[in-house]
Amino acid sequence: YHAKTRKTNFAVFRSEMNRRAYERFQLSSFLRQAAEHNSFELHYQPQVRLSDGLQTGVEALVRWHHHELGPVSPERFIPMAEETGLIESIGTWVLGEACRQGVVWQSQGHPRLRVAVNVSALQFERKNFVETVARCLQETGFPAEQLELELTERVVMRQVEESVWRMRQLRDLGVWISVDDFGTGYSSLSYLPRLPINILKIDRSFVSGLSETSPTYPVVQAILGLARSLNLEAIAEGIETTDELRVLRQLGCDLGQGHLFGRAQPASSTQF
Ligand code: C2E
Ligand code: MG
Ligand code: MG
Ligand code: MG
């Protein structure tokens, strides 16, 4: 009886594996088609100054709606795009589209609006990444000073020396650099002062449920202290409640982003 159960379990396990493998295969071929036809969209989430609520920028977030699968989260398809090498073309499209939209907003009277774009590991590590960014700025006419590239700690720390060198080239273009999801990676703090970065993005996990008594309070306080002493801006991600906002303001956090201020939306429904 025991052996039989194990056999059955294994069969279930195997068919489950096949199903997953098939789903992954299907997703990757759909993704390839989507990349060929540029069937992605960018949504933009507002970033605001916490002292007075002024909108200082937006973060561009990629969206993919597949006619059969429906909306597929970037958390799911970006890793797949990295595995399959599609990230380069998707990432370049995202960069170009965000800059084109930035130019439109500029022409509508928002010259100071900053546009933040997420950059994935493999995209950043491509030899010609800096060139791609430079070309994109040149082709769209979007000012480098209004473009912000978001890199995660993980990306930066993978090959620190290379990364620092590449980030410096990006800074030389005039582009801003932020560290996304700060505090969740494993960046050695001793490297932080050496990184040519401008902004720390405090991860949502520290902001969620933040109050004077929550265990994340001292963490947020420490990150803000670090930002201040390194002369970096700080932006809190994932602000959903007025309580979180109140505490962040009290702690002197410059900027914020989250559902409290607005979700990511298509450019056509973005208002300032
Ligand atoms: P991220 O860069 O940390 O982006 C923040 C994520 O949190 C977004 O999810 C955003 O919609 C969500 N968010 C914003 N405010 C709130 C809030 O108040 N509450 C909650 N619960 N969530 C909030 P999204 O758009 O699903 O993106 C997930 C991740 O996918 C991003 O995390 C980023 O790592 C990646 N991603 C998105 N777009 C791109 C892209 O164009 N290129 C690359 N390489 N990665 C991207
Ligand atoms: Mg981001
Ligand atoms: Mg983030
Ligand atoms: Mg994230």
XYZ file of C-alpha atoms and ligand atoms in Angstrom:
321
model
C 0.000 0.000 0.000
C 2.757 2.359 0.984
C 4.724 1.752 -2.167
C 1.650 2.277 -4.266
C 0.950 5.677 -2.689
C 4.486 6.724 -3.395
C 4.158 5.629 -6.977
C 0.939 7.620 -7.375
C 2.504 10.642 -5.739
C 5.384 10.424 -8.123
C 3.047 10.263 -11.115
C 1.250 13.353 -9.824
C 4.582 15.033 -9.246
C 5.733 14.156 -12.746
C 2.611 15.442 -14.470
C 2.798 18.596 -12.355
C 6.365 19.045 -13.556
C 5.322 18.534 -17.139
C 2.548 21.037 -16.758
C 4.922 23.617 -15.320
C 7.531 22.960 -17.962
C 4.861 23.321 -20.608
C 3.572 26.564 -19.088
C 7.080 27.969 -19.017
C 7.652 26.941 -22.601
C 4.358 28.522 -23.630
C 5.077 31.724 -21.711
C 8.508 32.040 -23.280
C 7.162 31.656 -26.815
C 4.342 34.133 -26.149
C 6.963 36.483 -24.749
C 9.081 36.124 -27.870
C 6.072 37.015 -30.022
C 5.277 39.971 -27.787
C 8.860 41.220 -28.042
C 8.752 40.905 -31.838
C 5.541 42.905 -32.050
C 6.370 45.332 -29.247
C 3.086 44.499 -27.604
C 4.048 45.918 -24.237
C 2.802 49.053 -22.633
C 4.234 51.373 -20.034
C 2.290 52.563 -17.040
C 3.514 55.419 -14.903
C 3.302 55.752 -11.133
C 3.620 59.193 -9.547
C 6.500 60.067 -7.217
C 5.852 62.955 -4.871
C 7.689 65.223 -2.469
C 6.395 64.285 0.966
C 6.685 67.762 2.466
C 4.070 69.285 0.160
C 2.786 66.557 -2.164
C 4.289 68.080 -5.291
C 4.751 65.477 -8.013
C 8.420 65.331 -8.898
C 8.455 62.361 -11.215
C 7.087 59.047 -12.351
C 8.327 55.470 -12.397
C 7.743 53.646 -15.667
C 6.455 50.107 -15.104
C 6.131 47.689 -17.993
C 2.796 45.958 -18.649
C 2.005 42.960 -20.796
C -1.514 41.917 -21.593
C -1.653 38.659 -23.521
C -4.904 37.968 -25.369
C -5.139 34.428 -23.936
C -3.278 34.681 -20.640
C -4.566 38.130 -19.725
C -2.263 40.483 -17.816
C 1.081 38.900 -16.933
C 3.003 40.462 -14.046
C 6.495 41.825 -14.742
C 7.636 39.843 -11.687
C 6.873 36.784 -13.799
C 7.938 37.758 -17.299
C 11.022 39.905 -16.607
C 12.953 36.921 -15.143
C 11.798 34.883 -18.149
C 12.967 37.653 -20.472
C 16.365 37.502 -18.767
C 16.613 33.728 -19.167
C 15.688 33.842 -22.830
C 17.794 36.856 -23.773
C 14.709 38.863 -24.704
C 15.425 41.384 -21.966
C 17.733 43.391 -24.161
C 15.122 44.247 -26.769
C 12.347 44.678 -24.200
C 14.560 46.848 -22.005
C 15.651 49.008 -24.915
C 12.043 49.481 -25.951
C 11.094 50.468 -22.372
C 13.905 52.997 -22.232
C 12.984 54.554 -25.576
C 9.270 54.652 -24.828
C 9.799 56.252 -21.406
C 12.044 58.931 -22.920
C 9.584 59.629 -25.758
C 6.805 60.041 -23.209
C 9.072 62.218 -21.082
C 9.551 64.539 -24.057
C 5.773 64.758 -24.520
C 5.308 65.741 -20.867
C 8.090 68.290 -21.190
C 6.360 69.861 -24.163
C 3.168 69.987 -22.083
C 4.881 72.194 -19.528
C 6.567 69.796 -17.117
C 10.260 70.373 -17.824
C 11.418 69.195 -14.406
C 9.522 65.920 -14.306
C 11.859 62.986 -13.714
C 11.209 59.651 -15.387
C 12.543 56.554 -13.624
C 13.154 53.359 -15.591
C 13.920 49.928 -14.139
C 17.001 48.217 -15.486
C 17.516 44.497 -15.055
C 20.789 42.742 -14.335
C 21.555 41.324 -17.756
C 20.519 44.544 -19.443
C 22.893 46.562 -17.259
C 25.713 44.090 -17.801
C 25.563 44.192 -21.597
C 28.746 45.730 -22.955
C 26.842 48.331 -24.965
C 24.362 49.381 -22.275
C 25.821 52.857 -21.767
C 25.821 53.399 -25.528
C 22.213 52.280 -25.717
C 21.231 54.832 -23.081
C 23.233 57.574 -24.795
C 21.665 56.772 -28.159
C 18.203 56.727 -26.673
C 18.700 60.182 -25.134
C 20.065 61.506 -28.377
C 17.294 60.044 -30.523
C 14.459 61.199 -28.295
C 15.964 64.494 -27.158
C 15.043 63.746 -23.546
C 17.486 65.526 -21.200
C 19.764 63.085 -19.360
C 19.187 64.991 -16.111
C 15.505 64.031 -16.189
C 16.171 60.325 -16.653
C 16.694 58.085 -13.640
C 17.845 54.490 -13.924
C 16.792 52.123 -11.149
C 19.217 49.338 -10.343
C 18.691 46.853 -7.562
C 21.363 46.191 -4.952
C 21.684 42.693 -6.315
C 22.572 44.019 -9.749
C 25.106 46.473 -8.408
C 26.774 43.953 -6.116
C 27.121 41.168 -8.683
C 30.350 42.570 -10.048
C 31.010 45.659 -8.008
C 34.074 46.970 -9.828
C 32.437 46.629 -13.255
C 29.236 48.135 -11.957
C 30.922 51.159 -10.424
C 32.786 51.793 -13.649
C 29.615 51.515 -15.712
C 27.575 53.627 -13.313
C 30.221 56.321 -13.494
C 29.859 56.380 -17.282
C 26.123 56.752 -16.898
C 26.606 59.557 -14.398
C 28.932 61.221 -16.901
C 26.033 61.267 -19.347
C 24.097 63.170 -16.704
C 21.660 60.371 -15.907
C 20.523 59.818 -12.292
C 20.951 56.459 -10.620
C 18.851 55.002 -7.841
C 19.153 51.805 -5.869
C 15.802 50.020 -5.997
C 14.422 47.795 -3.224
C 17.139 49.090 -0.917
C 17.614 47.034 2.220
C 16.442 43.723 0.791
C 19.620 42.755 -1.025
C 22.945 41.964 0.503
C 24.905 45.045 -0.341
C 27.827 45.452 1.926
C 27.409 48.866 3.487
C 31.105 49.563 3.117
C 30.593 49.790 -0.651
C 27.806 52.293 -0.486
C 29.954 55.443 -0.258
C 31.882 54.294 -3.334
C 28.831 53.904 -5.515
C 28.109 56.786 -7.887
C 24.425 56.843 -6.989
C 21.937 59.611 -6.233
C 18.915 58.006 -4.654
C 18.030 55.188 -2.257
C 14.614 53.643 -2.779
C 13.446 52.247 0.550
C 11.783 48.921 -0.125
C 8.054 48.549 0.355
C 8.552 45.806 2.955
C 9.926 48.418 5.399
C 7.182 50.912 4.663
C 4.240 48.562 4.913
C 2.599 49.000 8.319
C 5.211 51.538 9.422
C 4.467 53.204 12.743
C 6.505 54.569 15.675
C 6.309 51.169 17.341
C 6.784 48.856 14.374
C 9.981 46.798 14.131
C 10.837 48.383 10.782
C 10.856 51.912 12.275
C 14.539 51.820 13.311
C 15.435 50.306 9.944
C 13.786 53.125 8.009
C 15.349 55.626 10.392
C 18.792 54.109 9.775
C 18.377 54.109 5.993
C 17.334 57.764 6.089
C 20.337 58.585 8.273
C 22.582 56.794 5.831
C 21.073 58.653 2.880
C 21.482 61.976 4.637
C 25.119 61.440 5.565
C 25.968 60.215 2.059
C 24.121 63.132 0.523
C 21.623 60.918 -1.275
C 17.939 61.456 -1.809
C 15.602 58.909 -0.269
C 12.307 57.743 -1.655
C 9.929 55.414 0.159
C 8.134 52.818 -1.949
C 4.686 51.375 -1.420
C 3.092 54.071 0.769
C -0.528 53.014 1.178
C -1.782 54.718 4.335
C -1.777 58.206 5.825
C -0.160 56.741 8.951
C 2.806 55.510 6.943
C 3.002 58.923 5.291
C 2.900 60.747 8.621
C 5.733 58.677 10.076
C 7.869 59.023 6.954
C 7.438 62.778 6.968
C 8.332 62.872 10.636
C 11.486 60.912 9.870
C 12.376 63.433 7.168
C 11.999 61.209 4.112
C 12.179 63.412 0.973
C 10.067 61.543 -1.531
C 7.453 58.829 -1.752
C 5.539 56.597 -4.063
C 2.611 54.274 -3.507
C -1.073 53.623 -3.883
C -1.850 56.484 -1.492
C -0.683 58.910 -4.193
C -1.625 56.859 -7.201
C -1.208 53.553 -8.958
C 0.672 53.062 -12.177
C -1.502 54.232 -15.084
C -1.172 54.630 -18.827
C 0.285 57.963 -19.918
C -3.097 58.926 -21.369
C -4.702 58.902 -17.913
C -1.755 60.450 -16.091
C -2.503 63.928 -14.776
C -0.324 66.374 -12.947
P 9.746 47.789 -8.469
O 10.631 48.478 -9.431
O 10.176 47.762 -7.054
O 8.329 48.495 -8.647
C 7.423 48.691 -7.619
C 6.291 47.714 -7.679
O 5.415 47.947 -6.581
C 5.391 47.858 -8.923
O 4.878 46.575 -9.241
C 4.284 48.778 -8.417
O 3.084 48.687 -9.173
C 4.114 48.240 -7.028
N 3.554 49.240 -6.112
C 3.679 50.573 -6.166
N 3.059 51.171 -5.126
C 2.526 50.181 -4.389
C 1.771 50.156 -3.164
O 1.439 51.182 -2.557
N 1.416 48.932 -2.684
C 1.751 47.777 -3.319
N 1.350 46.627 -2.777
N 2.472 47.770 -4.473
C 2.855 48.948 -4.995
P 4.920 46.001 -10.722
O 4.571 47.073 -11.692
O 4.134 44.729 -10.713
O 6.442 45.672 -10.941
C 7.091 44.682 -10.203
C 8.569 44.655 -10.463
O 8.819 44.296 -11.819
C 9.239 46.022 -10.292
O 9.501 46.252 -8.933
C 10.480 45.832 -11.118
O 11.453 45.142 -10.406
C 9.981 44.953 -12.249
N 9.695 45.800 -13.418
C 8.589 46.509 -13.721
N 8.733 47.168 -14.890
C 9.970 46.879 -15.350
C 10.725 47.260 -16.522
O 10.296 48.038 -17.373
N 11.992 46.717 -16.629
C 12.517 45.877 -15.684
N 13.733 45.401 -15.859
N 11.832 45.515 -14.579
C 10.577 46.005 -14.413
Mg 11.580 50.165 -9.518
Mg 11.250 48.754 -5.817
Mg 10.392 45.283 -6.348
